[in-house]
Amino acid sequence: MAVRQPAPAPVSTTVAASPAAARDGAPAVPATAPGWRVHIGTLDLAGSHLRWRDTAVQPAVDWNFDAPQLRVTKLGWPLDAPAPFEADIAGPQGLQLRISGQADAQQAQATLAATHLDPRLAAAYAATALGGLAPPRGQLNAQATLDWRTKAARLNVDVRHAHWTGFAFGAAGGGLQAQDITLSGTQLHWAAQPRTLLLDVGRAQIDGFATGQNAALRAAQLSVSQAHVDLAAHTASVGEVQVMRPQASVARDPTGQWSFRHWLPQNLLRAPPGAGAPPSTTPPWRIQVRQAQVQGGRFYLADTRPKRPVVVAFTGVDLGLHDATWPQTRATGVTLSAHVS
């Protein structure tokens, strides 16, 4: 460790005061002393503990972290050169982090490996982005790289691999559920100005997918590739969607209400504004899918709206969609084969 303060210049015993100082009788003002500079070759900390409390958010955050090992090399003050670091961190609810990288006052780059991460820990900070919905439940393991730029207020996260077990989003017994979710080649881009939140997914695979009360819609596997989602502009474009062995029971009651309206978590679909309410400034979602395939589907329809109720079963459903959009702005290519009974 080296601490240096530049030596002051030699001081003459005879000081010539400025004319103004001599005239006013005020002493001459000495020059500002150079700032301190500190250099540390290696800093090793063992058994460190950090408590993070934030009462400015709701619910208030109170996290405890333990760092059995923390090492920083080439550390200096001011932070004008990147300092390499590595750490093992244990967080709340069994969270384990291993992080390494380098950082200074202007930027930071890091490689992160996380296990036993419960996304509900971020409930207070994710409330705005989720529109008041609770974060998904489950356990997440991930390996990612992070790139932070202070001056531009920009963060890029490159998720090399992520595995989510026991995923659940929405009320218990309904909402979205999945046994396993695997992500690869996923990137998240965030910037403060202009407001930017982009998500690019190379490939996502969902095993044991279900949604709605009592898993009204379910599928053995759902995969998505080459997806680009602009969470700020509410747009999404998807290269390919594959759904394997989906099953669903669709019903319409005597009032004309379809059951599939309850397949999504409550509050996920925005309610229409009341009379006299100002129009929303948030743009509606626009979705494009280049190609979608459904294989081995089984669907059951019960319509009690007509005087004579209708019950139809569709089995062995194979469906293909090409250039589909929502809302629909152009013709969609459709191929369909099924057994109807």
XYZ file of C-alpha atoms in Angstrom:
341
model
C 0.000 0.000 0.000
C 1.373 3.404 -0.933
C 0.058 6.771 0.119
C 1.570 9.831 -1.493
C 1.008 13.524 -1.257
C 3.140 15.611 -3.631
C 5.742 17.601 -1.750
C 5.029 21.315 -1.618
C 7.195 23.642 -3.649
C 10.023 25.431 -1.779
C 8.796 28.501 0.029
C 10.832 31.666 -0.090
C 11.307 33.539 3.161
C 10.565 36.704 1.255
C 7.012 36.878 -0.073
C 5.983 39.621 -2.414
C 2.402 40.550 -1.692
C 0.131 41.596 -4.525
C -0.544 45.317 -4.827
C -4.148 44.774 -3.772
C -3.123 42.748 -0.723
C -0.495 45.302 0.269
C -2.977 48.098 -0.148
C -5.700 46.328 1.890
C -3.319 44.867 4.446
C -4.694 41.324 3.775
C -2.316 38.323 3.728
C -1.639 36.562 0.430
C -3.785 33.412 -0.187
C -1.620 30.260 -0.533
C -2.093 27.953 -3.545
C -4.424 24.934 -3.107
C -2.520 21.847 -1.965
C -2.572 18.819 -4.319
C -5.086 16.081 -3.422
C -4.146 12.778 -1.842
C -3.467 9.755 -4.031
C -3.746 6.231 -2.572
C -2.540 3.000 -4.203
C -3.237 -0.489 -2.796
C -1.641 -3.480 -4.481
C -4.034 -6.127 -3.090
C -6.936 -5.829 -0.665
C -8.219 -9.091 0.861
C -11.285 -9.130 3.103
C -12.555 -12.270 4.851
C -15.810 -12.716 6.765
C -17.335 -9.400 5.649
C -20.986 -8.527 6.295
C -23.199 -5.973 4.547
C -26.722 -4.902 5.486
C -28.726 -3.079 2.803
C -31.749 -1.112 3.996
C -33.932 1.024 1.739
C -37.088 2.597 3.167
C -37.681 4.788 0.105
C -39.370 1.878 -1.709
C -42.426 -0.183 -0.855
C -42.179 -2.710 0.589
C -39.061 -1.550 2.419
C -35.911 -3.552 1.661
C -33.773 -5.091 4.403
C -31.155 -7.447 2.972
C -28.155 -9.083 4.628
C -25.123 -10.245 2.657
C -22.077 -12.206 3.809
C -18.849 -12.213 1.800
C -16.526 -15.019 2.909
C -13.994 -13.813 0.344
C -13.495 -10.426 -1.307
C -10.340 -9.458 -3.199
C -9.553 -6.211 -5.008
C -6.246 -5.544 -6.769
C -4.681 -2.384 -8.180
C -7.066 -0.296 -6.118
C -6.465 3.437 -6.130
C -7.951 6.743 -5.143
C -9.187 8.612 -7.091
C -10.880 5.755 -8.968
C -9.426 6.753 -12.324
C -8.194 3.284 -13.394
C -10.060 -0.049 -13.499
C -9.562 -2.170 -10.367
C -9.978 -5.952 -10.815
C -12.128 -7.661 -8.170
C -13.625 -11.039 -7.276
C -15.985 -12.094 -4.512
C -18.103 -14.919 -3.144
C -21.336 -13.609 -1.625
C -24.157 -15.285 0.312
C -27.428 -13.360 0.316
C -30.981 -13.661 1.629
C -33.071 -16.812 1.113
C -30.074 -18.967 0.198
C -28.792 -16.734 -2.613
C -25.230 -17.538 -3.702
C -23.239 -15.187 -5.939
C -19.805 -15.461 -7.475
C -18.682 -12.308 -9.237
C -15.470 -11.140 -10.873
C -14.586 -8.207 -13.075
C -13.172 -4.705 -12.969
C -14.585 -1.286 -12.172
C -13.747 2.381 -11.747
C -15.796 5.535 -11.267
C -16.970 5.602 -14.894
C -17.728 1.990 -15.773
C -17.875 -1.588 -14.560
C -17.703 -4.968 -16.250
C -18.396 -8.199 -14.405
C -19.079 -11.895 -14.853
C -21.759 -13.196 -12.516
C -22.872 -16.675 -11.498
C -26.003 -16.819 -9.315
C -27.732 -19.806 -7.730
C -30.893 -20.059 -5.601
C -32.045 -16.597 -6.671
C -35.665 -15.846 -5.729
C -36.940 -13.060 -8.049
C -39.381 -11.918 -5.349
C -36.421 -10.308 -3.609
C -36.645 -7.541 -6.214
C -40.364 -6.896 -5.627
C -39.852 -3.337 -4.374
C -37.648 -2.318 -7.302
C -39.656 -4.176 -9.970
C -43.056 -2.807 -8.924
C -43.052 0.001 -11.498
C -41.938 -2.204 -14.384
C -44.528 -4.884 -13.526
C -47.403 -2.434 -13.136
C -48.153 -3.481 -9.558
C -47.985 -7.230 -10.231
C -45.957 -9.387 -7.862
C -42.718 -10.770 -9.347
C -42.688 -14.396 -10.478
C -41.956 -17.134 -7.967
C -39.432 -19.939 -8.268
C -35.675 -20.469 -8.125
C -33.337 -19.047 -10.754
C -29.772 -20.080 -11.586
C -27.902 -17.973 -14.129
C -24.538 -17.089 -15.617
C -24.275 -13.607 -17.079
C -21.961 -10.725 -17.927
C -22.764 -7.128 -17.001
C -21.539 -3.866 -18.531
C -22.375 -0.606 -16.712
C -21.596 2.936 -17.943
C -22.016 5.642 -15.334
C -21.991 8.760 -17.524
C -24.505 7.371 -20.011
C -26.555 5.600 -17.275
C -26.634 2.441 -19.374
C -26.640 -1.243 -18.413
C -26.204 -4.254 -20.699
C -26.743 -7.770 -19.348
C -25.756 -10.772 -21.460
C -27.291 -13.961 -20.042
C -25.276 -16.892 -21.322
C -27.495 -19.459 -19.637
C -30.384 -19.347 -17.174
C -32.505 -22.102 -15.644
C -35.715 -21.316 -13.756
C -37.449 -24.087 -11.781
C -40.925 -23.907 -10.270
C -41.922 -20.763 -12.196
C -45.266 -19.261 -11.152
C -46.668 -15.828 -12.007
C -50.063 -14.749 -10.728
C -52.475 -16.030 -8.106
C -52.005 -19.501 -6.629
C -53.983 -22.104 -8.554
C -54.029 -19.944 -11.690
C -51.834 -17.563 -13.608
C -48.777 -18.744 -15.522
C -46.840 -21.807 -14.392
C -43.933 -23.878 -15.689
C -41.878 -26.741 -14.364
C -38.678 -25.509 -16.021
C -37.634 -22.526 -18.126
C -34.288 -22.495 -19.918
C -32.841 -19.385 -21.577
C -29.761 -19.074 -23.753
C -28.339 -16.168 -25.721
C -30.475 -13.595 -23.918
C -29.577 -9.905 -23.671
C -31.136 -7.082 -21.666
C -30.418 -3.441 -22.536
C -31.428 -0.602 -20.182
C -30.785 3.131 -20.511
C -32.118 6.113 -18.585
C -32.118 8.642 -21.448
C -33.788 8.032 -23.757
C -35.827 5.581 -21.706
C -34.915 2.150 -23.069
C -35.655 -1.398 -21.949
C -34.984 -4.042 -24.607
C -34.974 -7.825 -24.288
C -33.461 -10.100 -26.942
C -33.918 -13.861 -26.556
C -31.906 -16.273 -28.661
C -33.862 -19.291 -27.441
C -36.277 -19.972 -24.600
C -37.715 -23.389 -23.780
C -40.559 -23.921 -21.323
C -41.343 -27.441 -20.095
C -44.615 -28.235 -18.337
C -46.343 -24.965 -19.260
C -49.803 -24.196 -17.827
C -52.033 -21.174 -17.403
C -55.512 -20.374 -16.109
C -57.541 -21.783 -13.263
C -56.756 -25.477 -12.732
C -54.315 -25.366 -15.687
C -57.094 -24.778 -18.232
C -54.457 -24.389 -20.963
C -51.323 -26.493 -20.793
C -48.603 -27.827 -23.060
C -45.798 -30.333 -22.745
C -43.317 -27.869 -24.206
C -43.255 -24.314 -25.521
C -40.192 -22.899 -27.267
C -39.454 -19.431 -28.631
C -36.457 -18.368 -30.695
C -35.156 -15.066 -32.057
C -37.442 -12.828 -30.006
C -37.011 -9.068 -29.652
C -39.139 -7.280 -27.048
C -39.234 -3.520 -26.482
C -40.735 -3.220 -23.003
C -40.899 0.573 -23.225
C -42.626 0.755 -26.621
C -44.730 -2.393 -25.985
C -43.655 -4.182 -29.165
C -42.496 -7.768 -29.694
C -41.247 -9.637 -32.743
C -40.685 -13.403 -32.633
C -38.919 -15.527 -35.211
C -40.378 -18.922 -34.334
C -42.792 -20.398 -31.784
C -43.320 -24.135 -31.278
C -45.998 -25.644 -29.023
C -45.912 -29.382 -28.368
C -49.016 -31.356 -27.294
C -51.150 -28.483 -26.007
C -54.485 -29.180 -24.321
C -57.303 -26.787 -23.516
C -60.972 -26.715 -22.652
C -62.762 -23.618 -23.919
C -66.262 -22.690 -22.815
C -68.723 -19.881 -23.502
C -71.417 -19.207 -20.926
C -74.994 -18.052 -21.649
C -73.928 -14.397 -21.337
C -71.351 -14.801 -24.109
C -68.236 -14.698 -21.927
C -65.381 -16.944 -23.034
C -63.365 -18.869 -20.462
C -60.013 -18.107 -22.064
C -60.237 -14.564 -20.703
C -59.293 -16.105 -17.354
C -56.204 -17.892 -18.642
C -53.930 -14.941 -17.888
C -53.109 -13.537 -14.414
C -55.498 -10.942 -13.061
C -54.492 -7.330 -13.808
C -52.261 -8.460 -16.677
C -54.896 -7.316 -19.150
C -55.739 -3.662 -18.655
C -59.348 -2.889 -17.802
C -61.127 -0.409 -20.100
C -61.074 3.173 -18.766
C -64.164 4.465 -17.030
C -66.397 7.179 -18.392
C -64.663 10.546 -18.414
C -61.246 9.036 -17.682
C -58.338 10.571 -19.614
C -56.949 8.386 -22.397
C -53.939 6.270 -21.492
C -50.553 7.457 -22.761
C -49.154 3.912 -22.670
C -49.167 2.352 -26.141
C -50.966 -0.992 -26.591
C -48.889 -4.084 -27.258
C -48.093 -4.970 -30.882
C -46.813 -8.487 -31.613
C -45.409 -10.080 -34.764
C -44.653 -13.798 -35.192
C -42.882 -14.953 -38.336
C -43.679 -18.645 -37.880
C -45.673 -20.621 -35.293
C -46.335 -24.350 -35.092
C -48.699 -26.371 -32.909
C -48.269 -30.152 -32.914
C -50.463 -32.853 -31.361
C -53.037 -30.524 -29.839
C -56.257 -31.537 -28.054
C -58.960 -28.891 -27.648
C -62.504 -29.145 -26.333
C -65.223 -26.552 -26.959
C -68.430 -26.211 -24.946
C -70.724 -23.400 -26.076
C -73.834 -22.871 -23.948
C -74.808 -19.590 -25.589
C -77.034 -21.133 -28.339
C -80.411 -22.605 -27.484
C -78.940 -26.002 -28.216
C -75.528 -26.175 -26.501
C -72.632 -27.324 -28.673
C -69.818 -29.613 -27.559
C -66.959 -30.304 -29.984
C -63.643 -32.114 -29.581
C -60.610 -31.357 -31.760
C -57.821 -33.939 -31.502
C -54.579 -34.474 -33.378
C -54.445 -30.750 -34.087
C -51.500 -29.570 -36.195
C -51.523 -25.836 -36.846
C -49.113 -23.595 -38.706
C -49.146 -19.790 -38.781
C -46.985 -17.586 -40.984
C -46.502 -13.819 -40.543
C -49.072 -13.453 -37.776
C -49.638 -10.057 -36.138
C -51.553 -8.719 -33.163
C -53.588 -6.637 -33.664
C -54.077 -8.197 -37.081
C -52.935 -5.789 -39.791
C -52.547 -8.201 -42.718
C -53.551 -11.668 -43.848
C -51.957 -14.546 -41.939
C -50.926 -17.770 -43.640
C -52.656 -20.728 -41.942
C -52.360 -24.505 -42.335
C -54.565 -26.754 -40.182
C -55.303 -30.443 -39.807
C -57.364 -32.056 -37.038
C -59.908 -34.731 -36.150
C -63.300 -33.296 -35.175
C -65.894 -35.185 -33.142
